[in-house]
XYZ file of C-alpha atoms in Angstrom:
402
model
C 7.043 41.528 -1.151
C 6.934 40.529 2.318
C 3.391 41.502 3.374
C -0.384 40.606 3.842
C -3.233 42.759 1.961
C -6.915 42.696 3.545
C -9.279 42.988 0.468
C -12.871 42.903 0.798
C -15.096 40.482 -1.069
C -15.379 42.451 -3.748
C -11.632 42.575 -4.117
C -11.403 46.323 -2.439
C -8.094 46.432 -0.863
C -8.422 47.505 2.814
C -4.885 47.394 4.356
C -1.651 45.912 4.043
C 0.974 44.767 7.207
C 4.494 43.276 7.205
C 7.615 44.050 6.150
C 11.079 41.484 5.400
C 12.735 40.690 8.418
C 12.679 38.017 11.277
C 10.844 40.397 14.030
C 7.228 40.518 15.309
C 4.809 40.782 12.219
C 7.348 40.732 9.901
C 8.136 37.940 7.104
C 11.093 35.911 5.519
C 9.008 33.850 3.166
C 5.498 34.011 3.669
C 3.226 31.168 2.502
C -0.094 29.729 3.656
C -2.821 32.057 5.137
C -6.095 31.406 7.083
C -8.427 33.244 8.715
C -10.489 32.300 12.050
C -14.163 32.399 13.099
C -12.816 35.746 15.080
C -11.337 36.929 12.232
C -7.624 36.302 13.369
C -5.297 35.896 10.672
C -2.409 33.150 10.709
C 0.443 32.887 8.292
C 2.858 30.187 7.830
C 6.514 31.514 6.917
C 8.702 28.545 6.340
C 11.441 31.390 5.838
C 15.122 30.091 7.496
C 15.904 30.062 10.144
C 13.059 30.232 12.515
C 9.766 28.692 10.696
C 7.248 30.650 12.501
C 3.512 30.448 12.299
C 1.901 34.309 12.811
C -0.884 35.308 14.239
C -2.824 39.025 13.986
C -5.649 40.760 14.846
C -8.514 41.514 11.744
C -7.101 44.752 11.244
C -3.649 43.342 10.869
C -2.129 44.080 14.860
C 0.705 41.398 15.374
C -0.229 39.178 18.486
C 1.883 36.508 18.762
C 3.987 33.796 16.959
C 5.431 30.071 17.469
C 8.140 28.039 15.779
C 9.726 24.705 16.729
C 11.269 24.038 19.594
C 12.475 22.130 21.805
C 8.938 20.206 22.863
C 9.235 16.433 21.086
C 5.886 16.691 19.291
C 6.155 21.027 18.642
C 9.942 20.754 17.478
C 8.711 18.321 14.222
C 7.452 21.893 12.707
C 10.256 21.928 10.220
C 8.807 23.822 7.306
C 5.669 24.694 7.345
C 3.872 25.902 4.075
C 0.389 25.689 4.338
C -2.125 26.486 7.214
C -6.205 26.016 7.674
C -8.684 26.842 10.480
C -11.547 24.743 10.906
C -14.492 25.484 12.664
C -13.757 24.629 16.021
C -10.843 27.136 16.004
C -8.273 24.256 15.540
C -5.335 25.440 13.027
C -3.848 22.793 10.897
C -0.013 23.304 8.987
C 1.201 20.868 6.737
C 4.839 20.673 7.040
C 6.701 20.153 3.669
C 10.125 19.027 4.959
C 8.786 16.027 7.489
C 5.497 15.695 5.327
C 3.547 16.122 8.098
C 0.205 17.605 9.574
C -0.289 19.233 12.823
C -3.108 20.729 14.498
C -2.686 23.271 16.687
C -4.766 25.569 19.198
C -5.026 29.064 18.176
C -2.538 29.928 21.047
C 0.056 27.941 19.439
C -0.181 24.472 21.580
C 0.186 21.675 18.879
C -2.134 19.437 20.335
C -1.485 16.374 17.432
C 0.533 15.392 14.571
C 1.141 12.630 11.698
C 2.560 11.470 9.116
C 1.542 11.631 5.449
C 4.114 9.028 4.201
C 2.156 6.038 3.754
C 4.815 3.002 3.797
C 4.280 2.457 -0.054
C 5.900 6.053 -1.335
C 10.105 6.559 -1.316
C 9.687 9.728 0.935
C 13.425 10.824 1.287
C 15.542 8.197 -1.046
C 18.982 8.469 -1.198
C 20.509 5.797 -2.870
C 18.730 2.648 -5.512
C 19.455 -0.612 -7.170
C 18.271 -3.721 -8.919
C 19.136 -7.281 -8.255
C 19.481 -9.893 -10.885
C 16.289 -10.770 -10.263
C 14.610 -7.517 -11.121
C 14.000 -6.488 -7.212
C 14.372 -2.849 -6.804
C 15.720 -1.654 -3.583
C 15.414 2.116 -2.128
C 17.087 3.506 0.768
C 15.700 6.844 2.527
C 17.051 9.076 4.758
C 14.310 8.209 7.302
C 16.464 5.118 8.335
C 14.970 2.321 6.457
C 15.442 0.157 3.512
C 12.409 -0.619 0.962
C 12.625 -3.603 -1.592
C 9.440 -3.369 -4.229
C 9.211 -6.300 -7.220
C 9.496 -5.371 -10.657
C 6.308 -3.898 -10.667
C 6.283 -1.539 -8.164
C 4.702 -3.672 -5.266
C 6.044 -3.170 -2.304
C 7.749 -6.552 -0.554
C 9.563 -5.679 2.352
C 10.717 -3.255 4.183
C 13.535 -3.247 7.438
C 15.438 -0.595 9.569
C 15.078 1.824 12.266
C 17.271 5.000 13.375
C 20.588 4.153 15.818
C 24.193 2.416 15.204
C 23.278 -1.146 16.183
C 23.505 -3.993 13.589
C 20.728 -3.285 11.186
C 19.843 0.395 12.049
C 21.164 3.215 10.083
C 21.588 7.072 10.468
C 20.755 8.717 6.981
C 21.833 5.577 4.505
C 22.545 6.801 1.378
C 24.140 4.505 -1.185
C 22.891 0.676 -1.835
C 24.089 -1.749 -4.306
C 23.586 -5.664 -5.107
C 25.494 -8.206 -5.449
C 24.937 -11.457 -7.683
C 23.923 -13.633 -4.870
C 21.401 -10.766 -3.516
C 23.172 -9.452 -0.938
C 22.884 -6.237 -0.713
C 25.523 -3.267 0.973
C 24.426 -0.142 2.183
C 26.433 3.299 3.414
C 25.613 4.186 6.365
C 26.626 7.800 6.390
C 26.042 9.404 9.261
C 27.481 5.834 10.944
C 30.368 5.994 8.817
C 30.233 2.419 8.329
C 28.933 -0.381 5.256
C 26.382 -2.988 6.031
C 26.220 -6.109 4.185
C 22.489 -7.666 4.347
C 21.329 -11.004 2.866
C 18.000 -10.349 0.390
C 15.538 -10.763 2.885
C 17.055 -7.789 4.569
C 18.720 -10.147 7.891
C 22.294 -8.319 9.160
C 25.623 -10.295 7.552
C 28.075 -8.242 8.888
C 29.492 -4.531 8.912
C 32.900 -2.352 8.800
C 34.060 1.239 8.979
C 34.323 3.964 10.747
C 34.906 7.425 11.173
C 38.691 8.538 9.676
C 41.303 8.977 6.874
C 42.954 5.473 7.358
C 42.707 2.134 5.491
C 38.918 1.246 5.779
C 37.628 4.364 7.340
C 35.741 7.231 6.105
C 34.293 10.396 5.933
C 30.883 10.046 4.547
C 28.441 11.821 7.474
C 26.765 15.066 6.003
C 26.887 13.998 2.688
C 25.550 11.320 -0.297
C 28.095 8.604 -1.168
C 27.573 5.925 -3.511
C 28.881 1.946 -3.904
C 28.930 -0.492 -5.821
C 29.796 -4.111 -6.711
C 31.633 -5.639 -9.353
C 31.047 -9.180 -11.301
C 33.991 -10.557 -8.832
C 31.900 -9.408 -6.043
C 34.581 -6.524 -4.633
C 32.567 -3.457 -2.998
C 33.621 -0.200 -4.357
C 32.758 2.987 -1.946
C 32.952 6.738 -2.475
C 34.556 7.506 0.506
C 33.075 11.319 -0.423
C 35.075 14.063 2.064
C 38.371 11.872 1.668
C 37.933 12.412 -2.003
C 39.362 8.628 -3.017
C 37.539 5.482 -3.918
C 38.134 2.581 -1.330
C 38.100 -1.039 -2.397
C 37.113 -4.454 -0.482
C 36.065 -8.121 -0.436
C 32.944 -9.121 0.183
C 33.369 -9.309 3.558
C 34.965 -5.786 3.781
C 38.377 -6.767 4.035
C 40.192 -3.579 2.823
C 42.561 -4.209 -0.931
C 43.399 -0.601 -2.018
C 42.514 3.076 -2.716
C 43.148 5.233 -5.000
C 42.423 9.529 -5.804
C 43.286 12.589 -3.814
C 42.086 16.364 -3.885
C 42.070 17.934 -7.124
C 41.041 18.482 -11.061
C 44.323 16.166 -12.649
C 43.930 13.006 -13.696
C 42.979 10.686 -10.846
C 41.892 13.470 -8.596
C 38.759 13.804 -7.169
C 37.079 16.912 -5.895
C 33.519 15.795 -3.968
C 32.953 12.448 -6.147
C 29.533 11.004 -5.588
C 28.749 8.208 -8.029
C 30.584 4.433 -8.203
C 29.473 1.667 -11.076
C 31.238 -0.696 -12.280
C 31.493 -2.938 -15.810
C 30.872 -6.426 -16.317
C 34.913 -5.855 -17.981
C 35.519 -4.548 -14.219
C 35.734 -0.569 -15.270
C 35.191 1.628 -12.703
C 33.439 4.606 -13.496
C 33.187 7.557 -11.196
C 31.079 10.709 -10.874
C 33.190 13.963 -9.897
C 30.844 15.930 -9.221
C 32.800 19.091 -8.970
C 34.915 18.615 -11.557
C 31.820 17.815 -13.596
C 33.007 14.830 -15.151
C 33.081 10.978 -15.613
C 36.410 9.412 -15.016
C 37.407 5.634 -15.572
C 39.619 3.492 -14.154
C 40.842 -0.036 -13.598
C 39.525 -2.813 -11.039
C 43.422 -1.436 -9.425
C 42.370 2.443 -9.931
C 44.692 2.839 -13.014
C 43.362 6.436 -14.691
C 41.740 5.254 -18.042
C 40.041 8.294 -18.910
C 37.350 10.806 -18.567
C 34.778 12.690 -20.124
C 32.325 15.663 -19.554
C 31.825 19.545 -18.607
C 29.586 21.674 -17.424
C 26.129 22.420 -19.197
C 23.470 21.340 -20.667
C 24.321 19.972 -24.001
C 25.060 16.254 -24.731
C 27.560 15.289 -23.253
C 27.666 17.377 -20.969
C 26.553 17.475 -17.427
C 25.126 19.699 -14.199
C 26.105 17.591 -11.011
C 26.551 20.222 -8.540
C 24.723 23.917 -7.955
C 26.524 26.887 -7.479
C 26.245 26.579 -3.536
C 28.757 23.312 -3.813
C 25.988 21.570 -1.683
C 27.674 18.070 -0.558
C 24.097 16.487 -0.483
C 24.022 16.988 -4.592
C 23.546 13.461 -5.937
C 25.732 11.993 -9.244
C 24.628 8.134 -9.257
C 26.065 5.983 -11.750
C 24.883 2.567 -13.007
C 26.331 0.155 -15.866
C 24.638 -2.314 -17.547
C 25.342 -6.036 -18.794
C 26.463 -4.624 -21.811
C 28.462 -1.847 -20.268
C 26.494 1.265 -21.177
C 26.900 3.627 -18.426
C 23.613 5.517 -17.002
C 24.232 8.715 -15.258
C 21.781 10.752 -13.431
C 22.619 14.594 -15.027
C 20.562 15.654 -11.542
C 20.316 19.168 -11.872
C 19.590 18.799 -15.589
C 16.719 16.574 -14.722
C 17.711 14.195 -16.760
C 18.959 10.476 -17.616
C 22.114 10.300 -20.290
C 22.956 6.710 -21.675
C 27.072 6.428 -22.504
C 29.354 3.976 -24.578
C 31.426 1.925 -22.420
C 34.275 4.790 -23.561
C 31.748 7.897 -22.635
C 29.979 8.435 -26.154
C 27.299 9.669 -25.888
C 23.993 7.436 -26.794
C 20.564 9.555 -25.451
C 18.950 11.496 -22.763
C 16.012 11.994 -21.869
C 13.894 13.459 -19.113
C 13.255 17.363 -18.383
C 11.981 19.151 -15.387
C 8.108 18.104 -14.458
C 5.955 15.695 -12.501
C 4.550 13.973 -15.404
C 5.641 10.521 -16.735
C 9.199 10.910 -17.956
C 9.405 14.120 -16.142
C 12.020 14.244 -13.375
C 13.032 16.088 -10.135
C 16.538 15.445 -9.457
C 16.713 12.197 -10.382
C 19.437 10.483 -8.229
C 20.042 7.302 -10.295
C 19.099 4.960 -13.284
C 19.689 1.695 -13.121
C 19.237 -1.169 -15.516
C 18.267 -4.902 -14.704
C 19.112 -7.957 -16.651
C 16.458 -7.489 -19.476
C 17.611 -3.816 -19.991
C 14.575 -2.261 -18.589
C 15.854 1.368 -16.748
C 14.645 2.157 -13.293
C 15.285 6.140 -12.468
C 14.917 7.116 -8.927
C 12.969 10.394 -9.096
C 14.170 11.998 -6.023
C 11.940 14.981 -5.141
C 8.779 13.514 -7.350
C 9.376 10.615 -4.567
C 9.053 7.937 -7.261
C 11.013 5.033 -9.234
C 9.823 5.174 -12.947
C 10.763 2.844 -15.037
C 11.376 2.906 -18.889
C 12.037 -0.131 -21.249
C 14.486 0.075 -24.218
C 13.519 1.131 -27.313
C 14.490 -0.202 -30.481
C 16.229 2.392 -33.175
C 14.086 2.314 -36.585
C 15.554 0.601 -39.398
């Protein structure tokens, strides 16, 4: 129910105020509560579309209300779910969605704000992968790419927002290549950058289109990869068709089209490919696993819908094109697949048998929240990017008993 109830301390209810709706005093999705010194009461409603903060009177009188807007520090109040008054009067609303604090007056004026990411924590990843020499690399949303050692540590870090050499807007999917280099899709640029290890620009192509080397990746995840010849595979997403280059993104060939047949695509996601040079895609859709040739030749498939093994959950009912379907193969051609809205990780055969899963919904070690890839390094040690945990864990193989 969309209301507030006034109890006294001995848990007598008083009154009650509010009712569903997007008007004064009423709620969409009420969350956090405080009360003032004057006994004002604030509520944070993080309810679509407006993300108000209320304020009433103690005996529950609406007196006013604030949202974002179009002030560069007030605006940042994307979501907020939790409020607190402190003793000076000051309110202060964590904000899920930026992962943010701000403090505000009581009238409303934010007066501060900051962030709670600290630099060491993959707030917003989109897109993983390991080099040969066990580096794990993590790209977020927030315009920057991370690169942590085996362990964890974090090593370096590079990228701002904007279209310049270097920036990104909203990268998504990163892969590595046997020499280190490392390409990234730059979605909302509609373009690939090719980086060296240390993170230094090598060179860039793409752009916005349907034609030979363009694509159509902004508002959604795509994925790439590389194969042992060092050709760069990318899910060119809202073209629904896999585009091949060189190394140096010199366009070879394409192949897929709009559909459930063979070959077709509808809303593919996730790229891998074999040390045979397989190429396995994630339809995410079509729920399924299709392979093909280095030259796109339809191989086969495997998959549907569910929860059983085998079988997979890549998309909710909404069809949202930010749902995530990574892929990852390793040395010895087992395919990884991250079953994202089954919270889970399920190992294939190099011809989609099914090996293991494992993972359920949970914070705890093993636990996932819509993972958005696995991937193994040389040793066969699996790294799963833990998307809304904002985490990599990483599991090492274990031996069947004899």
């Amino acid at each position: 129910m969309a209301k507030g109830h006034k109890l006294s301390p001995e848990g007598k209810f008083l009154l009650k105020w509010g009712a569903q709706g997007a008007g004064d005093g009423q709620f969409t999705s009420p969350q956090g509560l405080a009360a003032d010194k004057s006994g004002n009461v604030y509520v944070a409603d993080p309810g679509r579309p407006h993300n108000y903060i209320h304020k009433f009177d103690a005996q529950g009188r609406f007196v006013a209300k604030w949202e974002k807007s179009k002030d560069p520090v007030r605006r940042q109040m994307h979501c907020p779910m939790d409020i607190a008054s402190d003793a000076a009067g000051s309110l202060w609303v964590a904000d899920e969605w930026d992962y943010a604090v701000l403090k505000y007056t009581p009238e409303g004026e934010c007066l501060s704000r900051w962030s709670c990411w600290t630099g060491e924590y993959c707030t917003d990843a989109r897109g993983m992968t390991v080099d040969a020499q066990g580096n794990v690399y993590v790209s977020s949303a927030r315009n920057y790419i991370q690169k942590f050692d085996p362990e964890g540590k974090l090593v370096a870090q590079w990228g701002s927002g904007g279209d310049k050499d270097g920036q990104f807007d909203r990268p998504t999917g990163i892969a590595a290549d046997g020499g280190g280099n490392l390409y990234v899709v730059d979605a909302f640029n509609n373009r690939i950058q090719k980086f060296d290890a240390g993170g230094k620009f090598v060179t860039k192509w793409g752009r916005k289109g349907t034609g030979d080397g363009e694509f159509d990746v902004a508002t959604t995840a795509s994925d790439i990869a590389v194969d042992a010849e060092g050709n760069v595979y990318v899910v060119d997403k809202n073209n629904h068709r896999v585009q091949k280059f060189d190394a140096n993104g010199k366009f070879l060939l394409k192949w897929g089209t709009r559909g459930a047949e063979d070959g077709q695509f509808e809303w593919p996601h996730g790229v891998a490919a074999s040390p045979e040079g397989v190429v396995y895609v994630s339809d995410t859709k079509n729920q399924r696993i299709q392979m093909f040739t280095a030259e796109g030749k339809f191989l086969g498939k495997w998959g549907s819908r569910g929860s059983g093994e085998g079988q997979m959950e890549l998309r909710r009912d909404r069809g949202d094109p930010e749902d995530y379907a990574c892929l990852s193969v390793d040395r010895e051609g087992f395919v990884y697949l991250a079953d994202v809205n089954n919270d889970r990780i399920q190992k294939f055969g190099p011809k989609g048998e099914f090996i293991c899963a494992w993972g359920r919904l949970g914070g705890g070690p093993g636990e996932f929240c819509k993972p958005n890839k696995a991937a193994a390094d040389a040793a066969g040690t699996v790294y799963v990017l833990d998307t809304e945990n904002e985490r990599v864990q990483k599991f090492r193989p274990v031996k069947a008993a004899k």
